[in-house]
mmCIF file of C-alpha atoms in Angstrom:
data_model
loop_
_atom_site.group_PDB
_atom_site.id
_atom_site.type_symbol
_atom_site.label_atom_id
_atom_site.label_comp_id
_atom_site.label_asym_id
_atom_site.label_seq_id
_atom_site.Cartn_x
_atom_site.Cartn_y
_atom_site.Cartn_z
ATOM 1 C CA UNK A 23 -66.869 17.752 -13.885
ATOM 2 C CA UNK A 24 -63.247 18.044 -14.913
ATOM 3 C CA UNK A 25 -61.773 16.020 -17.760
ATOM 4 C CA UNK A 26 -58.970 13.570 -17.071
ATOM 5 C CA UNK A 27 -55.931 15.096 -18.783
ATOM 6 C CA UNK A 28 -53.582 12.156 -18.222
ATOM 7 C CA UNK A 29 -53.919 10.728 -21.724
ATOM 8 C CA UNK A 30 -52.827 13.800 -23.635
ATOM 9 C CA UNK A 31 -51.117 13.524 -27.013
ATOM 10 C CA UNK A 32 -47.723 13.814 -25.328
ATOM 11 C CA UNK A 33 -48.372 10.853 -23.029
ATOM 12 C CA UNK A 34 -49.756 8.747 -25.882
ATOM 13 C CA UNK A 35 -46.624 9.449 -27.966
ATOM 14 C CA UNK A 36 -44.402 8.413 -25.023
ATOM 15 C CA UNK A 37 -46.407 5.205 -24.543
ATOM 16 C CA UNK A 38 -46.095 4.366 -28.259
ATOM 17 C CA UNK A 39 -42.328 4.913 -28.121
ATOM 18 C CA UNK A 40 -42.003 2.687 -25.041
ATOM 19 C CA UNK A 41 -44.080 -0.096 -26.624
ATOM 20 C CA UNK A 42 -41.985 0.030 -29.795
ATOM 21 C CA UNK A 43 -38.746 0.045 -27.768
ATOM 22 C CA UNK A 44 -39.763 -2.902 -25.619
ATOM 23 C CA UNK A 45 -41.192 -4.874 -28.517
ATOM 24 C CA UNK A 46 -38.204 -4.223 -30.720
ATOM 25 C CA UNK A 47 -35.516 -4.969 -28.196
ATOM 26 C CA UNK A 48 -36.981 -8.097 -26.638
ATOM 27 C CA UNK A 49 -38.941 -9.775 -29.433
ATOM 28 C CA UNK A 50 -36.995 -9.214 -32.628
ATOM 29 C CA UNK A 51 -34.211 -11.512 -33.845
ATOM 30 C CA UNK A 52 -30.547 -10.475 -33.816
ATOM 31 C CA UNK A 53 -29.851 -12.522 -36.942
ATOM 32 C CA UNK A 54 -31.827 -14.468 -39.511
ATOM 33 C CA UNK A 55 -34.199 -13.708 -42.353
ATOM 34 C CA UNK A 56 -36.172 -11.129 -40.336
ATOM 35 C CA UNK A 57 -33.140 -9.288 -38.971
ATOM 36 C CA UNK A 58 -34.014 -6.030 -40.742
ATOM 37 C CA UNK A 59 -37.177 -5.765 -38.622
ATOM 38 C CA UNK A 60 -34.946 -4.693 -35.736
ATOM 39 C CA UNK A 61 -33.565 -1.900 -37.905
ATOM 40 C CA UNK A 62 -37.122 -0.942 -38.937
ATOM 41 C CA UNK A 63 -38.074 -0.607 -35.261
ATOM 42 C CA UNK A 64 -35.024 1.566 -34.565
ATOM 43 C CA UNK A 65 -35.855 3.853 -37.488
ATOM 44 C CA UNK A 66 -39.519 3.851 -36.466
ATOM 45 C CA UNK A 67 -38.626 5.202 -33.024
ATOM 46 C CA UNK A 68 -36.549 8.015 -34.549
ATOM 47 C CA UNK A 69 -39.334 8.850 -37.029
ATOM 48 C CA UNK A 70 -41.951 8.970 -34.237
ATOM 49 C CA UNK A 71 -39.824 11.341 -32.173
ATOM 50 C CA UNK A 72 -38.971 13.555 -35.145
ATOM 51 C CA UNK A 73 -42.568 13.477 -36.358
ATOM 52 C CA UNK A 74 -43.670 14.700 -32.967
ATOM 53 C CA UNK A 75 -41.148 17.550 -33.082
ATOM 54 C CA UNK A 76 -42.362 18.485 -36.573
ATOM 55 C CA UNK A 77 -45.996 18.327 -35.396
ATOM 56 C CA UNK A 78 -45.243 20.644 -32.474
ATOM 57 C CA UNK A 79 -43.342 23.001 -34.787
ATOM 58 C CA UNK A 80 -46.226 23.237 -37.262
ATOM 59 C CA UNK A 81 -48.610 23.751 -34.333
ATOM 60 C CA UNK A 82 -46.426 26.641 -33.123
ATOM 61 C CA UNK A 83 -46.486 28.278 -36.559
ATOM 62 C CA UNK A 84 -50.285 28.010 -36.835
ATOM 63 C CA UNK A 85 -51.170 29.107 -33.303
ATOM 64 C CA UNK A 86 -48.496 31.692 -32.601
ATOM 65 C CA UNK A 87 -48.416 34.217 -35.436
ATOM 66 C CA UNK A 88 -45.524 36.124 -33.866
ATOM 67 C CA UNK A 89 -43.311 33.042 -33.560
ATOM 68 C CA UNK A 90 -39.974 32.876 -35.306
ATOM 69 C CA UNK A 91 -41.128 31.018 -38.403
ATOM 70 C CA UNK A 92 -37.688 30.894 -39.991
ATOM 71 C CA UNK A 93 -36.247 29.079 -36.997
ATOM 72 C CA UNK A 94 -39.198 26.676 -36.845
ATOM 73 C CA UNK A 95 -38.880 25.893 -40.564
ATOM 74 C CA UNK A 96 -35.165 25.252 -39.996
ATOM 75 C CA UNK A 97 -36.075 22.803 -37.192
ATOM 76 C CA UNK A 98 -38.518 20.991 -39.522
ATOM 77 C CA UNK A 99 -35.907 20.700 -42.296
ATOM 78 C CA UNK A 100 -33.316 19.544 -39.763
ATOM 79 C CA UNK A 101 -35.697 16.832 -38.493
ATOM 80 C CA UNK A 102 -36.357 15.616 -42.033
ATOM 81 C CA UNK A 103 -32.601 15.475 -42.661
ATOM 82 C CA UNK A 104 -32.021 13.484 -39.471
ATOM 83 C CA UNK A 105 -34.808 11.044 -40.454
ATOM 84 C CA UNK A 106 -33.187 10.474 -43.856
ATOM 85 C CA UNK A 107 -29.771 10.035 -42.211
ATOM 86 C CA UNK A 108 -31.047 7.396 -39.771
ATOM 87 C CA UNK A 109 -32.977 5.475 -42.428
ATOM 88 C CA UNK A 110 -30.480 5.549 -45.321
ATOM 89 C CA UNK A 111 -28.669 2.304 -44.415
ATOM 90 C CA UNK A 112 -31.948 0.455 -43.956
ATOM 91 C CA UNK A 113 -33.283 1.712 -47.286
ATOM 92 C CA UNK A 114 -30.071 0.728 -49.098
ATOM 93 C CA UNK A 115 -30.209 -2.776 -47.583
ATOM 94 C CA UNK A 116 -33.864 -3.226 -48.536
ATOM 95 C CA UNK A 117 -33.029 -2.254 -52.132
ATOM 96 C CA UNK A 118 -29.924 -4.465 -52.362
ATOM 97 C CA UNK A 119 -29.647 -8.155 -51.625
ATOM 98 C CA UNK A 120 -27.491 -9.502 -48.781
ATOM 99 C CA UNK A 121 -23.769 -9.964 -49.437
ATOM 100 C CA UNK A 122 -21.737 -13.028 -48.532
ATOM 101 C CA UNK A 123 -18.201 -13.046 -47.168
ATOM 102 C CA UNK A 124 -15.816 -15.628 -45.822
ATOM 103 C CA UNK A 125 -14.283 -14.651 -42.500
ATOM 104 C CA UNK A 126 -10.912 -16.073 -41.497
ATOM 105 C CA UNK A 127 -9.379 -16.050 -38.045
ATOM 106 C CA UNK A 128 -12.852 -15.581 -36.609
ATOM 107 C CA UNK A 129 -13.937 -15.602 -33.003
ATOM 108 C CA UNK A 130 -17.151 -15.157 -31.062
ATOM 109 C CA UNK A 131 -17.278 -12.560 -28.309
ATOM 110 C CA UNK A 132 -19.921 -12.202 -25.629
ATOM 111 C CA UNK A 133 -20.647 -8.879 -23.966
ATOM 112 C CA UNK A 134 -23.120 -7.852 -21.314
ATOM 113 C CA UNK A 135 -25.806 -5.608 -22.742
ATOM 114 C CA UNK A 136 -27.574 -2.855 -20.864
ATOM 115 C CA UNK A 137 -30.441 -5.183 -19.953
ATOM 116 C CA UNK A 138 -30.573 -7.469 -16.940
ATOM 117 C CA UNK A 139 -29.309 -11.030 -17.562
ATOM 118 C CA UNK A 140 -28.886 -10.369 -21.267
ATOM 119 C CA UNK A 141 -25.833 -10.644 -23.473
ATOM 120 C CA UNK A 142 -24.894 -9.584 -26.961
ATOM 121 C CA UNK A 143 -22.863 -11.911 -29.166
ATOM 122 C CA UNK A 144 -20.556 -10.854 -31.980
ATOM 123 C CA UNK A 145 -18.636 -12.646 -34.700
ATOM 124 C CA UNK A 146 -15.302 -10.996 -35.392
ATOM 125 C CA UNK A 147 -12.978 -11.897 -38.266
ATOM 126 C CA UNK A 148 -11.102 -10.852 -41.404
ATOM 127 C CA UNK A 149 -11.968 -11.358 -45.055
ATOM 128 C CA UNK A 150 -9.431 -12.400 -47.697
ATOM 129 C CA UNK A 151 -8.425 -8.744 -48.229
ATOM 130 C CA UNK A 152 -7.596 -8.198 -44.549
ATOM 131 C CA UNK A 153 -10.714 -6.101 -43.815
ATOM 132 C CA UNK A 154 -11.951 -6.621 -40.267
ATOM 133 C CA UNK A 155 -15.642 -7.249 -39.562
ATOM 134 C CA UNK A 156 -17.511 -7.348 -36.270
ATOM 135 C CA UNK A 157 -21.227 -8.158 -36.482
ATOM 136 C CA UNK A 158 -23.878 -8.852 -33.870
ATOM 137 C CA UNK A 159 -25.327 -12.363 -33.972
ATOM 138 C CA UNK A 160 -27.882 -14.373 -32.026
ATOM 139 C CA UNK A 161 -26.922 -16.714 -29.183
ATOM 140 C CA UNK A 162 -27.924 -19.680 -31.379
ATOM 141 C CA UNK A 163 -25.497 -18.555 -34.087
ATOM 142 C CA UNK A 164 -22.794 -18.006 -31.455
ATOM 143 C CA UNK A 165 -23.221 -21.588 -30.231
ATOM 144 C CA UNK A 166 -23.217 -22.900 -33.812
ATOM 145 C CA UNK A 167 -19.965 -21.090 -34.646
ATOM 146 C CA UNK A 168 -18.299 -22.115 -31.376
ATOM 147 C CA UNK A 169 -18.868 -25.798 -32.193
ATOM 148 C CA UNK A 170 -17.574 -25.377 -35.750
ATOM 149 C CA UNK A 171 -14.093 -26.743 -36.395
ATOM 150 C CA UNK A 172 -12.951 -24.761 -39.415
ATOM 151 C CA UNK A 173 -10.500 -22.001 -40.371
ATOM 152 C CA UNK A 174 -13.274 -19.874 -41.854
ATOM 153 C CA UNK A 175 -16.978 -19.165 -41.649
ATOM 154 C CA UNK A 176 -19.378 -17.923 -44.337
ATOM 155 C CA UNK A 177 -21.482 -14.941 -43.292
ATOM 156 C CA UNK A 178 -24.467 -13.725 -45.303
ATOM 157 C CA UNK A 179 -25.211 -10.180 -44.184
ATOM 158 C CA UNK A 180 -26.647 -6.810 -45.161
ATOM 159 C CA UNK A 181 -23.725 -4.613 -46.092
ATOM 160 C CA UNK A 182 -24.927 -1.202 -44.867
ATOM 161 C CA UNK A 183 -26.458 -2.179 -41.534
ATOM 162 C CA UNK A 184 -24.035 -5.113 -41.035
ATOM 163 C CA UNK A 185 -26.916 -7.332 -39.912
ATOM 164 C CA UNK A 186 -26.286 -11.080 -40.214
ATOM 165 C CA UNK A 187 -28.798 -13.187 -42.136
ATOM 166 C CA UNK A 188 -27.054 -16.542 -41.846
ATOM 167 C CA UNK A 189 -23.769 -18.176 -40.854
ATOM 168 C CA UNK A 190 -22.386 -21.431 -42.273
#
């Protein structure tokens, strides 16, 4: 009797990545207190993919004694560097507290995302120093800002990832 080889490690890794992608993109908030969870999911996907590449590289070193170990070690170091690069903004925002700015001349823009019947909303404005900001917000925040009758809006956000916590 032959074993079913459908659920190999490669297929399981792909299924995990798809579950994380779907869960992260459809269930996580675009703004609010839990907004960094979306960033965690994004970093998690990168770490899973890079971890898999590292796993395969170590497997190649162990099982193929004539393999080019220098190149494989370079690939492992490169993967670790990419993981640090993708997670640095998230780590800095977790360490630091959210910042607050006042945006003048603000507007809300709505763009079609890559998903069916889904849109992304952004708040766009300038601070008192003339620096321009454009941050993704939820549809609830977009409606709240659109009804606001003021020259400015307060935005509490994480500085490195530019994720919005609250808008007043």
